[in-house]
mmCIF file of C-alpha atoms and ligand atoms in Angstrom:
data_model
loop_
_atom_site.group_PDB
_atom_site.id
_atom_site.type_symbol
_atom_site.label_atom_id
_atom_site.label_comp_id
_atom_site.label_asym_id
_atom_site.label_seq_id
_atom_site.Cartn_x
_atom_site.Cartn_y
_atom_site.Cartn_z
ATOM 1 C CA UNK A 1 128.148 92.352 138.090
ATOM 2 C CA UNK A 2 128.513 93.977 135.119
ATOM 3 C CA UNK A 3 128.431 97.950 134.369
ATOM 4 C CA UNK A 4 127.244 98.517 131.235
ATOM 5 C CA UNK A 5 127.552 102.372 129.727
ATOM 6 C CA UNK A 6 125.366 104.049 127.202
ATOM 7 C CA UNK A 7 126.395 106.968 125.776
ATOM 8 C CA UNK A 8 125.988 109.170 122.838
ATOM 9 C CA UNK A 9 128.383 111.337 119.808
ATOM 10 C CA UNK A 10 125.637 113.961 120.643
ATOM 11 C CA UNK A 11 122.342 115.017 118.952
ATOM 12 C CA UNK A 12 120.147 113.465 122.059
ATOM 13 C CA UNK A 13 119.452 110.362 120.160
ATOM 14 C CA UNK A 14 117.755 108.609 122.757
ATOM 15 C CA UNK A 15 120.639 107.545 125.013
ATOM 16 C CA UNK A 16 118.278 108.045 128.594
ATOM 17 C CA UNK A 17 115.097 106.702 126.729
ATOM 18 C CA UNK A 18 117.206 103.602 125.883
ATOM 19 C CA UNK A 19 118.614 102.919 128.874
ATOM 20 C CA UNK A 20 115.035 102.665 130.154
ATOM 21 C CA UNK A 21 113.854 100.436 127.643
ATOM 22 C CA UNK A 22 117.117 98.064 127.925
ATOM 23 C CA UNK A 23 116.490 97.681 131.889
ATOM 24 C CA UNK A 24 113.032 96.821 131.428
ATOM 25 C CA UNK A 25 113.964 94.090 129.064
ATOM 26 C CA UNK A 26 117.367 93.490 130.531
ATOM 27 C CA UNK A 27 117.107 89.518 131.380
ATOM 28 C CA UNK A 28 119.144 90.321 134.816
ATOM 29 C CA UNK A 29 118.190 92.526 137.688
ATOM 30 C CA UNK A 30 119.006 96.016 136.495
ATOM 31 C CA UNK A 31 119.546 99.375 137.998
ATOM 32 C CA UNK A 32 119.869 102.499 135.945
ATOM 33 C CA UNK A 33 122.165 105.130 137.167
ATOM 34 C CA UNK A 34 121.684 108.666 135.655
ATOM 35 C CA UNK A 35 125.614 109.968 135.078
ATOM 36 C CA UNK A 36 124.891 112.415 132.306
ATOM 37 C CA UNK A 37 127.226 115.421 132.601
ATOM 38 C CA UNK A 38 124.880 117.644 131.648
ATOM 39 C CA UNK A 39 122.016 116.781 134.196
ATOM 40 C CA UNK A 40 119.661 114.251 135.147
ATOM 41 C CA UNK A 41 116.483 114.507 133.676
ATOM 42 C CA UNK A 42 114.742 111.226 135.210
ATOM 43 C CA UNK A 43 113.299 112.741 138.280
ATOM 44 C CA UNK A 44 111.707 115.574 136.464
ATOM 45 C CA UNK A 45 110.262 113.172 133.681
ATOM 46 C CA UNK A 46 108.744 110.606 135.946
ATOM 47 C CA UNK A 47 108.002 112.907 139.049
ATOM 48 C CA UNK A 48 110.410 111.225 141.437
ATOM 49 C CA UNK A 49 112.020 113.099 144.401
ATOM 50 C CA UNK A 50 115.346 114.699 143.528
ATOM 51 C CA UNK A 51 116.811 112.786 146.790
ATOM 52 C CA UNK A 52 118.063 110.157 147.289
ATOM 53 C CA UNK A 53 120.201 109.840 144.154
ATOM 54 C CA UNK A 54 123.505 110.075 142.289
ATOM 55 C CA UNK A 55 124.078 113.258 144.751
ATOM 56 C CA UNK A 56 123.570 111.101 148.423
ATOM 57 C CA UNK A 57 125.379 108.146 146.613
ATOM 58 C CA UNK A 58 128.320 110.191 145.710
ATOM 59 C CA UNK A 59 128.163 111.723 149.128
ATOM 60 C CA UNK A 60 128.435 107.878 150.811
ATOM 61 C CA UNK A 61 130.775 107.185 148.628
ATOM 62 C CA UNK A 62 133.193 109.472 149.448
ATOM 63 C CA UNK A 63 133.491 107.927 152.807
ATOM 64 C CA UNK A 64 133.103 104.046 151.137
ATOM 65 C CA UNK A 65 130.575 102.542 150.507
ATOM 66 C CA UNK A 66 129.529 98.680 149.838
ATOM 67 C CA UNK A 67 127.415 97.591 147.021
ATOM 68 C CA UNK A 68 124.749 96.622 149.766
ATOM 69 C CA UNK A 69 123.886 100.496 150.615
ATOM 70 C CA UNK A 70 123.926 101.475 146.972
ATOM 71 C CA UNK A 71 120.152 100.706 147.178
ATOM 72 C CA UNK A 72 119.337 103.148 149.779
ATOM 73 C CA UNK A 73 120.139 105.625 147.127
ATOM 74 C CA UNK A 74 117.926 104.213 144.083
ATOM 75 C CA UNK A 75 114.206 104.683 143.409
ATOM 76 C CA UNK A 76 111.840 103.043 141.824
ATOM 77 C CA UNK A 77 110.474 103.708 138.768
ATOM 78 C CA UNK A 78 107.107 102.305 137.858
ATOM 79 C CA UNK A 79 106.466 99.081 138.991
ATOM 80 C CA UNK A 80 109.638 97.273 138.951
ATOM 81 C CA UNK A 81 112.189 99.941 137.161
ATOM 82 C CA UNK A 82 115.116 100.752 139.812
ATOM 83 C CA UNK A 83 117.013 104.533 138.787
ATOM 84 C CA UNK A 84 119.861 106.520 140.585
ATOM 85 C CA UNK A 85 118.347 109.907 139.573
ATOM 86 C CA UNK A 86 120.882 112.488 139.197
ATOM 87 C CA UNK A 87 120.456 116.663 139.420
ATOM 88 C CA UNK A 88 119.663 118.991 136.596
ATOM 89 C CA UNK A 89 122.208 120.945 135.488
ATOM 90 C CA UNK A 90 125.912 120.528 134.806
ATOM 91 C CA UNK A 91 126.980 122.554 138.125
ATOM 92 C CA UNK A 92 125.550 119.868 140.392
ATOM 93 C CA UNK A 93 126.182 116.909 138.552
ATOM 94 C CA UNK A 94 130.621 117.945 138.022
ATOM 95 C CA UNK A 95 130.320 117.610 142.166
ATOM 96 C CA UNK A 96 128.435 114.092 141.467
ATOM 97 C CA UNK A 97 130.835 113.161 139.157
ATOM 98 C CA UNK A 98 133.854 113.898 140.899
ATOM 99 C CA UNK A 99 133.221 110.607 143.309
ATOM 100 C CA UNK A 100 132.194 108.443 140.205
ATOM 101 C CA UNK A 101 135.503 106.325 140.452
ATOM 102 C CA UNK A 102 134.996 106.114 144.030
ATOM 103 C CA UNK A 103 131.369 104.536 142.985
ATOM 104 C CA UNK A 104 132.656 101.639 140.681
ATOM 105 C CA UNK A 105 133.405 98.897 143.150
ATOM 106 C CA UNK A 106 130.526 98.455 145.247
ATOM 107 C CA UNK A 107 128.332 99.414 141.558
ATOM 108 C CA UNK A 108 130.534 96.306 139.584
ATOM 109 C CA UNK A 109 130.022 94.214 143.172
ATOM 110 C CA UNK A 110 126.138 94.743 142.973
ATOM 111 C CA UNK A 111 124.187 91.112 142.163
ATOM 112 C CA UNK A 112 122.383 92.490 138.754
ATOM 113 C CA UNK A 113 123.915 94.660 136.438
ATOM 114 C CA UNK A 114 124.406 98.404 136.473
ATOM 115 C CA UNK A 115 123.289 100.237 133.212
ATOM 116 C CA UNK A 116 124.934 103.861 133.417
ATOM 117 C CA UNK A 117 123.441 106.510 131.247
ATOM 118 C CA UNK A 118 126.369 108.693 130.593
ATOM 119 C CA UNK A 119 124.928 110.957 127.927
ATOM 120 C CA UNK A 120 127.245 112.822 125.211
ATOM 121 C CA UNK A 121 131.139 111.106 124.749
ATOM 122 C CA UNK A 122 133.286 113.540 123.686
ATOM 123 C CA UNK A 123 136.034 112.363 122.000
ATOM 124 C CA UNK A 124 138.161 114.815 122.719
ATOM 125 C CA UNK A 125 138.707 113.955 126.278
ATOM 126 C CA UNK A 126 139.117 111.617 128.489
ATOM 127 C CA UNK A 127 136.333 109.020 129.009
ATOM 128 C CA UNK A 128 134.571 109.561 132.119
ATOM 129 C CA UNK A 129 134.909 107.330 135.102
ATOM 130 C CA UNK A 130 132.115 105.203 134.642
ATOM 131 C CA UNK A 131 132.094 104.679 131.280
ATOM 132 C CA UNK A 132 136.308 103.669 131.198
ATOM 133 C CA UNK A 133 135.454 100.953 133.827
ATOM 134 C CA UNK A 134 132.579 99.433 131.820
ATOM 135 C CA UNK A 135 132.395 95.632 130.489
ATOM 136 C CA UNK A 136 130.158 97.527 127.508
ATOM 137 C CA UNK A 137 129.749 100.654 126.064
ATOM 138 C CA UNK A 138 126.338 100.803 124.128
ATOM 139 C CA UNK A 139 126.915 103.968 121.777
ATOM 140 C CA UNK A 140 123.101 105.005 120.701
ATOM 141 C CA UNK A 141 122.737 107.251 117.528
ATOM 142 C CA UNK A 142 120.215 107.879 115.022
ATOM 143 C CA UNK A 143 120.988 106.497 111.415
ATOM 144 C CA UNK A 144 121.339 109.838 109.674
ATOM 145 C CA UNK A 145 124.278 111.839 108.292
ATOM 146 C CA UNK A 146 124.996 114.241 110.942
ATOM 147 C CA UNK A 147 124.852 112.062 113.887
ATOM 148 C CA UNK A 148 127.021 108.672 111.951
ATOM 149 C CA UNK A 149 129.171 110.928 110.808
ATOM 150 C CA UNK A 150 130.370 111.521 114.820
ATOM 151 C CA UNK A 151 130.529 108.050 115.179
ATOM 152 C CA UNK A 152 133.752 107.208 114.041
ATOM 153 C CA UNK A 153 136.080 109.372 116.677
ATOM 154 C CA UNK A 154 134.091 107.831 119.445
ATOM 155 C CA UNK A 155 134.555 104.320 118.380
ATOM 156 C CA UNK A 156 138.227 105.237 118.098
ATOM 157 C CA UNK A 157 138.301 106.950 121.516
ATOM 158 C CA UNK A 158 136.487 103.615 123.083
ATOM 159 C CA UNK A 159 139.095 101.472 120.871
ATOM 160 C CA UNK A 160 141.992 103.461 121.866
ATOM 161 C CA UNK A 161 140.272 102.902 125.871
ATOM 162 C CA UNK A 162 140.262 99.091 125.297
ATOM 163 C CA UNK A 163 136.333 99.773 125.830
ATOM 164 C CA UNK A 164 134.088 96.905 124.211
ATOM 165 C CA UNK A 165 131.582 99.296 122.476
ATOM 166 C CA UNK A 166 128.095 97.786 121.262
ATOM 167 C CA UNK A 167 126.429 100.578 118.431
ATOM 168 C CA UNK A 168 123.024 100.980 119.176
ATOM 169 C CA UNK A 169 120.881 102.511 116.215
ATOM 170 C CA UNK A 170 117.478 104.631 116.694
ATOM 171 C CA UNK A 171 115.476 103.280 113.967
ATOM 172 C CA UNK A 172 116.239 101.852 110.899
ATOM 173 C CA UNK A 173 115.659 105.093 108.822
ATOM 174 C CA UNK A 174 117.007 106.602 106.352
ATOM 175 C CA UNK A 175 120.330 104.283 106.568
ATOM 176 C CA UNK A 176 119.198 100.610 107.619
ATOM 177 C CA UNK A 177 121.849 98.676 109.451
ATOM 178 C CA UNK A 178 123.987 97.032 106.568
ATOM 179 C CA UNK A 179 124.210 100.365 105.154
ATOM 180 C CA UNK A 180 125.209 101.948 108.551
ATOM 181 C CA UNK A 181 127.616 98.686 108.898
ATOM 182 C CA UNK A 182 129.015 99.353 105.270
ATOM 183 C CA UNK A 183 129.632 103.064 105.690
ATOM 184 C CA UNK A 184 131.355 103.004 109.579
ATOM 185 C CA UNK A 185 132.980 99.228 109.121
ATOM 186 C CA UNK A 186 131.479 98.958 112.341
ATOM 187 C CA UNK A 187 128.850 96.082 113.219
ATOM 188 C CA UNK A 188 125.377 97.642 114.335
ATOM 189 C CA UNK A 189 124.471 95.455 117.256
ATOM 190 C CA UNK A 190 120.955 95.847 117.057
ATOM 191 C CA UNK A 191 118.335 98.739 116.597
ATOM 192 C CA UNK A 192 115.792 100.349 119.140
ATOM 193 C CA UNK A 193 112.607 101.154 117.125
ATOM 194 C CA UNK A 194 112.066 104.876 116.222
ATOM 195 C CA UNK A 195 108.352 104.476 118.142
ATOM 196 C CA UNK A 196 105.918 106.198 119.638
ATOM 197 C CA UNK A 197 106.133 102.636 122.229
ATOM 198 C CA UNK A 198 108.962 104.320 123.826
ATOM 199 C CA UNK A 199 106.939 107.091 125.637
ATOM 200 C CA UNK A 200 106.565 104.612 128.478
ATOM 201 C CA UNK A 201 110.276 105.342 128.922
ATOM 202 C CA UNK A 202 110.320 108.869 128.284
ATOM 203 C CA UNK A 203 107.569 110.242 130.785
ATOM 204 C CA UNK A 204 105.711 111.343 127.721
ATOM 205 C CA UNK A 205 102.976 109.139 127.918
ATOM 206 C CA UNK A 206 101.828 105.213 128.702
ATOM 207 C CA UNK A 207 103.474 104.311 124.665
ATOM 208 C CA UNK A 208 100.751 102.126 124.440
ATOM 209 C CA UNK A 209 99.891 101.532 120.760
ATOM 210 C CA UNK A 210 99.997 98.842 117.889
ATOM 211 C CA UNK A 211 103.803 99.467 118.144
ATOM 212 C CA UNK A 212 104.110 97.985 121.628
ATOM 213 C CA UNK A 213 104.404 94.257 120.699
ATOM 214 C CA UNK A 214 107.192 94.973 117.931
ATOM 215 C CA UNK A 215 109.047 97.201 120.671
ATOM 216 C CA UNK A 216 108.864 94.333 122.886
ATOM 217 C CA UNK A 217 110.243 91.908 120.231
ATOM 218 C CA UNK A 218 112.972 94.441 119.620
ATOM 219 C CA UNK A 219 114.402 94.773 123.105
ATOM 220 C CA UNK A 220 113.875 91.353 123.941
ATOM 221 C CA UNK A 221 116.217 90.546 121.115
ATOM 222 C CA UNK A 222 118.438 93.800 121.642
ATOM 223 C CA UNK A 223 118.931 93.200 125.135
ATOM 224 C CA UNK A 224 119.425 89.155 124.820
ATOM 225 C CA UNK A 225 122.627 90.141 122.432
ATOM 226 C CA UNK A 226 123.926 92.887 124.557
ATOM 227 C CA UNK A 227 123.807 90.390 128.164
ATOM 228 C CA UNK A 228 125.312 87.951 126.089
ATOM 229 C CA UNK A 229 128.702 90.025 125.390
ATOM 230 C CA UNK A 230 129.004 91.069 129.202
ATOM 231 C CA UNK A 231 128.004 87.797 130.226
ATOM 232 C CA UNK A 232 129.574 85.144 127.490
ATOM 233 C CA UNK A 233 129.292 82.126 129.562
ATOM 234 C CA UNK A 234 125.516 82.580 131.232
ATOM 235 C CA UNK A 235 122.308 81.146 130.915
ATOM 236 C CA UNK A 236 120.311 84.166 131.037
ATOM 237 C CA UNK A 237 116.729 83.948 132.625
ATOM 238 C CA UNK A 238 115.067 86.103 135.069
ATOM 239 C CA UNK A 239 115.219 89.811 135.190
ATOM 240 C CA UNK A 240 113.359 93.049 135.777
ATOM 241 C CA UNK A 241 110.166 91.355 134.493
ATOM 242 C CA UNK A 242 109.081 95.034 133.530
ATOM 243 C CA UNK A 243 108.220 94.582 129.835
ATOM 244 C CA UNK A 244 105.485 92.733 128.533
ATOM 245 C CA UNK A 245 106.346 89.034 128.402
ATOM 246 C CA UNK A 246 106.174 88.799 124.135
ATOM 247 C CA UNK A 247 105.039 85.146 123.199
ATOM 248 C CA UNK A 248 108.085 83.168 122.886
ATOM 249 C CA UNK A 249 106.598 81.891 119.577
ATOM 250 C CA UNK A 250 106.537 84.980 117.501
ATOM 251 C CA UNK A 251 110.177 85.753 116.909
ATOM 252 C CA UNK A 252 111.519 89.470 116.645
ATOM 253 C CA UNK A 253 110.366 91.807 113.659
ATOM 254 C CA UNK A 254 113.562 92.266 110.990
ATOM 255 C CA UNK A 255 114.951 95.443 110.634
ATOM 256 C CA UNK A 256 113.661 96.200 107.478
ATOM 257 C CA UNK A 257 109.975 95.299 109.329
ATOM 258 C CA UNK A 258 110.968 97.901 112.229
ATOM 259 C CA UNK A 259 111.239 100.462 109.629
ATOM 260 C CA UNK A 260 108.036 100.508 108.093
ATOM 261 C CA UNK A 261 106.224 101.435 111.369
HETATM 262 N N1 ADP L 1 112.815 104.737 120.477
HETATM 263 C C1 ADP L 1 112.779 106.153 120.379
HETATM 264 N N2 ADP L 1 111.540 106.091 119.597
HETATM 265 C C2 ADP L 1 110.758 107.921 119.429
HETATM 266 N N3 ADP L 1 111.155 108.064 119.900
HETATM 267 C C3 ADP L 1 112.161 108.384 120.887
HETATM 268 C C4 ADP L 1 112.918 107.408 121.096
HETATM 269 N N4 ADP L 1 113.834 107.213 122.164
HETATM 270 C C5 ADP L 1 113.997 108.620 122.254
HETATM 271 N N5 ADP L 1 112.866 109.255 122.154
HETATM 272 C C6 ADP L 1 112.373 110.932 121.931
HETATM 273 O O1 ADP L 1 113.842 111.726 121.814
HETATM 274 C C7 ADP L 1 113.339 112.334 122.959
HETATM 275 C C8 ADP L 1 115.091 112.362 123.211
HETATM 276 O O2 ADP L 1 115.035 111.190 124.032
HETATM 277 P P1 ADP L 1 116.380 111.396 125.251
HETATM 278 O O3 ADP L 1 116.342 109.472 125.862
HETATM 279 O O4 ADP L 1 115.796 111.974 126.341
HETATM 280 O O5 ADP L 1 117.769 111.599 124.277
HETATM 281 P P2 ADP L 1 119.119 111.469 125.341
HETATM 282 O O6 ADP L 1 119.301 110.931 126.586
HETATM 283 O O7 ADP L 1 119.793 111.183 123.976
HETATM 284 O O8 ADP L 1 119.545 113.156 125.550
HETATM 285 C C9 ADP L 1 112.849 111.756 123.895
HETATM 286 O O9 ADP L 1 112.337 112.593 124.343
HETATM 287 C C10 ADP L 1 111.369 111.071 123.039
HETATM 288 O O10 ADP L 1 110.862 111.865 122.558
HETATM 289 MG MG1 MG L 2 120.036 111.889 128.479
#
């Protein structure tokens, strides 16, 4: 239905982790496609098979592929996430991403949304095909100077390419969203808590602990905001349901609360 690309301006702020966490709370069925030009990590992190994945999908796409065949190249991660894993290393990724443009029609025709982990975007180069075709590009950054200073170039490149962008921060320290917005003149769409709860999405552990309900509230609110940008007229319900269902009566914590974790 819609292609949402996630990327960073560099420095590994948590693009891959955020892609999985967003997919877990996404209010519609969501397929995660690993497309980081530097190579995939999901198979290694989560003990998945190397294939099927982006290589088999790209090979199939060279001969033309419909949306119904895309899922043949996906694997199940955990109970409900569905991912297309990428090969490790930039050399094999270059081969797979060479066919990325031919994937766009099939991905766009899927019943659910596609969250593409596009890795680092280099504003000096043309946008990768899956970023250039996205309805929304989520730029992930930690709110610290070295990462914030790289953002204007990437946001400008996306604006020049006519791609709507949403800036998402990992954590709110040392600079909370309001300060980031003032400094960059760009709106912060939301915050993914910098929390051990993210461990569930890094392959580093169950990620279960005191921060988990708050992580869930923050992700639920963020995914609603982002999904509304790609489906402005939709009433959201249903979805991957991989995440624990937060109690509706309790609002998502404010950014100031998140910052105290
Ligand atoms: N929301 C988060 N909270 C805490 N740690 C995180 C979070 N997101 C990512 N990390 C940490 O950062 C590391 C790199 O994350 P990853 O998603 O692989 O970054 P990228 O895809 O940008 O290179 C992870 O292994 C994890 O330890
Ligand atoms: Mg990554």
